[in-house]
């Protein structure tokens, strides 16, 4: 897992929990060890999107992005399309 993620792991987990999300997992190039300087950070979480919408996840992504210094995308496992969810789950590394 990327250096920035490792350095901020505890704080990322705290922010995820405070947002009401659970089970944060890194996926994409960072999880595969293929990150480069322009890589973003992709995080998959369990979050009741049907109840609370996507706005809390957008705020969470912004908070994490400010902390780690790269663009962050936060995806909810229940809101992802089946092909995207399958790929994310295949790559996923628990935080």
JSON list of C-alpha atoms in Angstrom, two decimals:
[
{"chain": "A", "resi": 1, "resn": "UNK", "atom": "CA", "xyz": [0.00, 0.00, 0.00]},
{"chain": "A", "resi": 2, "resn": "UNK", "atom": "CA", "xyz": [1.22, 3.50, -0.76]},
{"chain": "A", "resi": 3, "resn": "UNK", "atom": "CA", "xyz": [3.45, 5.42, 1.60]},
{"chain": "A", "resi": 4, "resn": "UNK", "atom": "CA", "xyz": [0.94, 8.24, 2.07]},
{"chain": "A", "resi": 5, "resn": "UNK", "atom": "CA", "xyz": [-1.83, 5.80, 2.90]},
{"chain": "A", "resi": 6, "resn": "UNK", "atom": "CA", "xyz": [0.38, 3.98, 5.36]},
{"chain": "A", "resi": 7, "resn": "UNK", "atom": "CA", "xyz": [1.44, 7.25, 7.05]},
{"chain": "A", "resi": 8, "resn": "UNK", "atom": "CA", "xyz": [-2.16, 8.43, 7.45]},
{"chain": "A", "resi": 9, "resn": "UNK", "atom": "CA", "xyz": [-3.87, 5.07, 7.92]},
{"chain": "A", "resi": 10, "resn": "UNK", "atom": "CA", "xyz": [-5.13, 5.68, 11.46]},
{"chain": "A", "resi": 11, "resn": "UNK", "atom": "CA", "xyz": [-6.49, 9.14, 10.65]},
{"chain": "A", "resi": 12, "resn": "UNK", "atom": "CA", "xyz": [-8.16, 7.91, 7.44]},
{"chain": "A", "resi": 13, "resn": "UNK", "atom": "CA", "xyz": [-9.89, 5.16, 9.42]},
{"chain": "A", "resi": 14, "resn": "UNK", "atom": "CA", "xyz": [-11.05, 7.75, 11.98]},
{"chain": "A", "resi": 15, "resn": "UNK", "atom": "CA", "xyz": [-12.50, 9.99, 9.25]},
{"chain": "A", "resi": 16, "resn": "UNK", "atom": "CA", "xyz": [-14.25, 7.03, 7.61]},
{"chain": "A", "resi": 17, "resn": "UNK", "atom": "CA", "xyz": [-15.80, 6.01, 10.91]},
{"chain": "A", "resi": 18, "resn": "UNK", "atom": "CA", "xyz": [-16.87, 9.59, 11.71]},
{"chain": "A", "resi": 19, "resn": "UNK", "atom": "CA", "xyz": [-18.65, 9.79, 8.34]},
{"chain": "A", "resi": 20, "resn": "UNK", "atom": "CA", "xyz": [-20.78, 6.75, 9.17]},
{"chain": "A", "resi": 21, "resn": "UNK", "atom": "CA", "xyz": [-18.98, 4.54, 6.66]},
{"chain": "A", "resi": 22, "resn": "UNK", "atom": "CA", "xyz": [-17.37, 1.23, 7.53]},
{"chain": "A", "resi": 23, "resn": "UNK", "atom": "CA", "xyz": [-14.86, -1.28, 6.21]},
{"chain": "A", "resi": 24, "resn": "UNK", "atom": "CA", "xyz": [-12.50, 1.05, 4.29]},
{"chain": "A", "resi": 25, "resn": "UNK", "atom": "CA", "xyz": [-10.48, -0.66, 1.56]},
{"chain": "A", "resi": 26, "resn": "UNK", "atom": "CA", "xyz": [-7.96, 0.77, -0.87]},
{"chain": "A", "resi": 27, "resn": "UNK", "atom": "CA", "xyz": [-8.32, -0.36, -4.49]},
{"chain": "A", "resi": 28, "resn": "UNK", "atom": "CA", "xyz": [-6.92, 0.61, -7.86]},
{"chain": "A", "resi": 29, "resn": "UNK", "atom": "CA", "xyz": [-3.30, 1.38, -8.67]},
{"chain": "A", "resi": 30, "resn": "UNK", "atom": "CA", "xyz": [-2.30, 2.09, -5.05]},
{"chain": "A", "resi": 31, "resn": "UNK", "atom": "CA", "xyz": [-3.66, -1.28, -3.89]},
{"chain": "A", "resi": 32, "resn": "UNK", "atom": "CA", "xyz": [-1.92, -3.07, -6.77]},
{"chain": "A", "resi": 33, "resn": "UNK", "atom": "CA", "xyz": [1.41, -1.37, -6.03]},
{"chain": "A", "resi": 34, "resn": "UNK", "atom": "CA", "xyz": [1.31, 0.38, -9.43]},
{"chain": "A", "resi": 35, "resn": "UNK", "atom": "CA", "xyz": [0.93, 3.95, -8.24]},
{"chain": "A", "resi": 36, "resn": "UNK", "atom": "CA", "xyz": [2.82, 6.81, -9.88]},
{"chain": "A", "resi": 37, "resn": "UNK", "atom": "CA", "xyz": [3.09, 10.51, -8.98]},
{"chain": "A", "resi": 38, "resn": "UNK", "atom": "CA", "xyz": [-0.22, 11.34, -10.73]},
{"chain": "A", "resi": 39, "resn": "UNK", "atom": "CA", "xyz": [-2.17, 8.45, -9.15]},
{"chain": "A", "resi": 40, "resn": "UNK", "atom": "CA", "xyz": [-5.28, 9.19, -7.18]},
{"chain": "A", "resi": 41, "resn": "UNK", "atom": "CA", "xyz": [-6.34, 7.22, -4.11]},
{"chain": "A", "resi": 42, "resn": "UNK", "atom": "CA", "xyz": [-9.42, 5.03, -4.48]},
{"chain": "A", "resi": 43, "resn": "UNK", "atom": "CA", "xyz": [-11.21, 3.94, -1.31]},
{"chain": "A", "resi": 44, "resn": "UNK", "atom": "CA", "xyz": [-14.16, 1.55, -1.17]},
{"chain": "A", "resi": 45, "resn": "UNK", "atom": "CA", "xyz": [-16.44, 1.72, 1.88]},
{"chain": "A", "resi": 46, "resn": "UNK", "atom": "CA", "xyz": [-19.65, 0.19, 3.13]},
{"chain": "A", "resi": 47, "resn": "UNK", "atom": "CA", "xyz": [-22.12, 3.06, 3.42]},
{"chain": "A", "resi": 48, "resn": "UNK", "atom": "CA", "xyz": [-25.94, 3.25, 3.23]},
{"chain": "A", "resi": 49, "resn": "UNK", "atom": "CA", "xyz": [-26.15, 5.49, 0.16]},
{"chain": "A", "resi": 50, "resn": "UNK", "atom": "CA", "xyz": [-29.88, 4.89, -0.23]},
{"chain": "A", "resi": 51, "resn": "UNK", "atom": "CA", "xyz": [-30.41, 6.39, 3.22]},
{"chain": "A", "resi": 52, "resn": "UNK", "atom": "CA", "xyz": [-27.88, 9.23, 3.28]},
{"chain": "A", "resi": 53, "resn": "UNK", "atom": "CA", "xyz": [-27.01, 9.90, -0.36]},
{"chain": "A", "resi": 54, "resn": "UNK", "atom": "CA", "xyz": [-23.55, 10.50, -1.82]},
{"chain": "A", "resi": 55, "resn": "UNK", "atom": "CA", "xyz": [-22.78, 13.91, -0.31]},
{"chain": "A", "resi": 56, "resn": "UNK", "atom": "CA", "xyz": [-21.20, 12.51, 2.89]},
{"chain": "A", "resi": 57, "resn": "UNK", "atom": "CA", "xyz": [-18.81, 10.45, 0.74]},
{"chain": "A", "resi": 58, "resn": "UNK", "atom": "CA", "xyz": [-17.86, 13.53, -1.30]},
{"chain": "A", "resi": 59, "resn": "UNK", "atom": "CA", "xyz": [-17.05, 15.38, 1.93]},
{"chain": "A", "resi": 60, "resn": "UNK", "atom": "CA", "xyz": [-15.07, 12.37, 3.15]},
{"chain": "A", "resi": 61, "resn": "UNK", "atom": "CA", "xyz": [-13.07, 12.27, -0.09]},
{"chain": "A", "resi": 62, "resn": "UNK", "atom": "CA", "xyz": [-12.27, 15.99, 0.27]},
{"chain": "A", "resi": 63, "resn": "UNK", "atom": "CA", "xyz": [-11.10, 15.58, 3.88]},
{"chain": "A", "resi": 64, "resn": "UNK", "atom": "CA", "xyz": [-8.86, 12.64, 3.05]},
{"chain": "A", "resi": 65, "resn": "UNK", "atom": "CA", "xyz": [-7.51, 14.39, -0.04]},
{"chain": "A", "resi": 66, "resn": "UNK", "atom": "CA", "xyz": [-6.46, 17.43, 1.99]},
{"chain": "A", "resi": 67, "resn": "UNK", "atom": "CA", "xyz": [-4.69, 15.13, 4.44]},
{"chain": "A", "resi": 68, "resn": "UNK", "atom": "CA", "xyz": [-2.79, 12.92, 1.97]},
{"chain": "A", "resi": 69, "resn": "UNK", "atom": "CA", "xyz": [-2.17, 15.55, -0.72]},
{"chain": "A", "resi": 70, "resn": "UNK", "atom": "CA", "xyz": [-3.62, 13.65, -3.70]},
{"chain": "A", "resi": 71, "resn": "UNK", "atom": "CA", "xyz": [-7.04, 13.38, -5.33]},
{"chain": "A", "resi": 72, "resn": "UNK", "atom": "CA", "xyz": [-9.21, 10.85, -3.49]},
{"chain": "A", "resi": 73, "resn": "UNK", "atom": "CA", "xyz": [-12.28, 9.00, -4.76]},
{"chain": "A", "resi": 74, "resn": "UNK", "atom": "CA", "xyz": [-14.51, 7.29, -2.20]},
{"chain": "A", "resi": 75, "resn": "UNK", "atom": "CA", "xyz": [-16.93, 4.70, -3.59]},
{"chain": "A", "resi": 76, "resn": "UNK", "atom": "CA", "xyz": [-19.73, 2.94, -1.74]},
{"chain": "A", "resi": 77, "resn": "UNK", "atom": "CA", "xyz": [-19.82, -0.78, -2.35]},
{"chain": "A", "resi": 78, "resn": "UNK", "atom": "CA", "xyz": [-23.63, -0.78, -2.64]},
{"chain": "A", "resi": 79, "resn": "UNK", "atom": "CA", "xyz": [-23.70, 2.08, -5.16]},
{"chain": "A", "resi": 80, "resn": "UNK", "atom": "CA", "xyz": [-21.08, 0.68, -7.54]},
{"chain": "A", "resi": 81, "resn": "UNK", "atom": "CA", "xyz": [-22.12, -1.08, -10.72]},
{"chain": "A", "resi": 82, "resn": "UNK", "atom": "CA", "xyz": [-21.47, -4.86, -10.64]},
{"chain": "A", "resi": 83, "resn": "UNK", "atom": "CA", "xyz": [-18.42, -4.74, -12.96]},
{"chain": "A", "resi": 84, "resn": "UNK", "atom": "CA", "xyz": [-16.86, -1.82, -11.05]},
{"chain": "A", "resi": 85, "resn": "UNK", "atom": "CA", "xyz": [-17.61, -3.44, -7.68]},
{"chain": "A", "resi": 86, "resn": "UNK", "atom": "CA", "xyz": [-16.10, -6.75, -8.82]},
{"chain": "A", "resi": 87, "resn": "UNK", "atom": "CA", "xyz": [-12.88, -5.06, -9.95]},
{"chain": "A", "resi": 88, "resn": "UNK", "atom": "CA", "xyz": [-12.67, -2.95, -6.78]},
{"chain": "A", "resi": 89, "resn": "UNK", "atom": "CA", "xyz": [-13.25, -5.95, -4.53]},
{"chain": "A", "resi": 90, "resn": "UNK", "atom": "CA", "xyz": [-10.64, -7.96, -6.42]},
{"chain": "A", "resi": 91, "resn": "UNK", "atom": "CA", "xyz": [-7.99, -5.27, -5.79]},
{"chain": "A", "resi": 92, "resn": "UNK", "atom": "CA", "xyz": [-9.22, -4.23, -2.34]},
{"chain": "A", "resi": 93, "resn": "UNK", "atom": "CA", "xyz": [-6.74, -4.04, 0.53]},
{"chain": "A", "resi": 94, "resn": "UNK", "atom": "CA", "xyz": [-8.24, -3.33, 3.99]},
{"chain": "A", "resi": 95, "resn": "UNK", "atom": "CA", "xyz": [-7.03, -0.16, 5.67]}
]
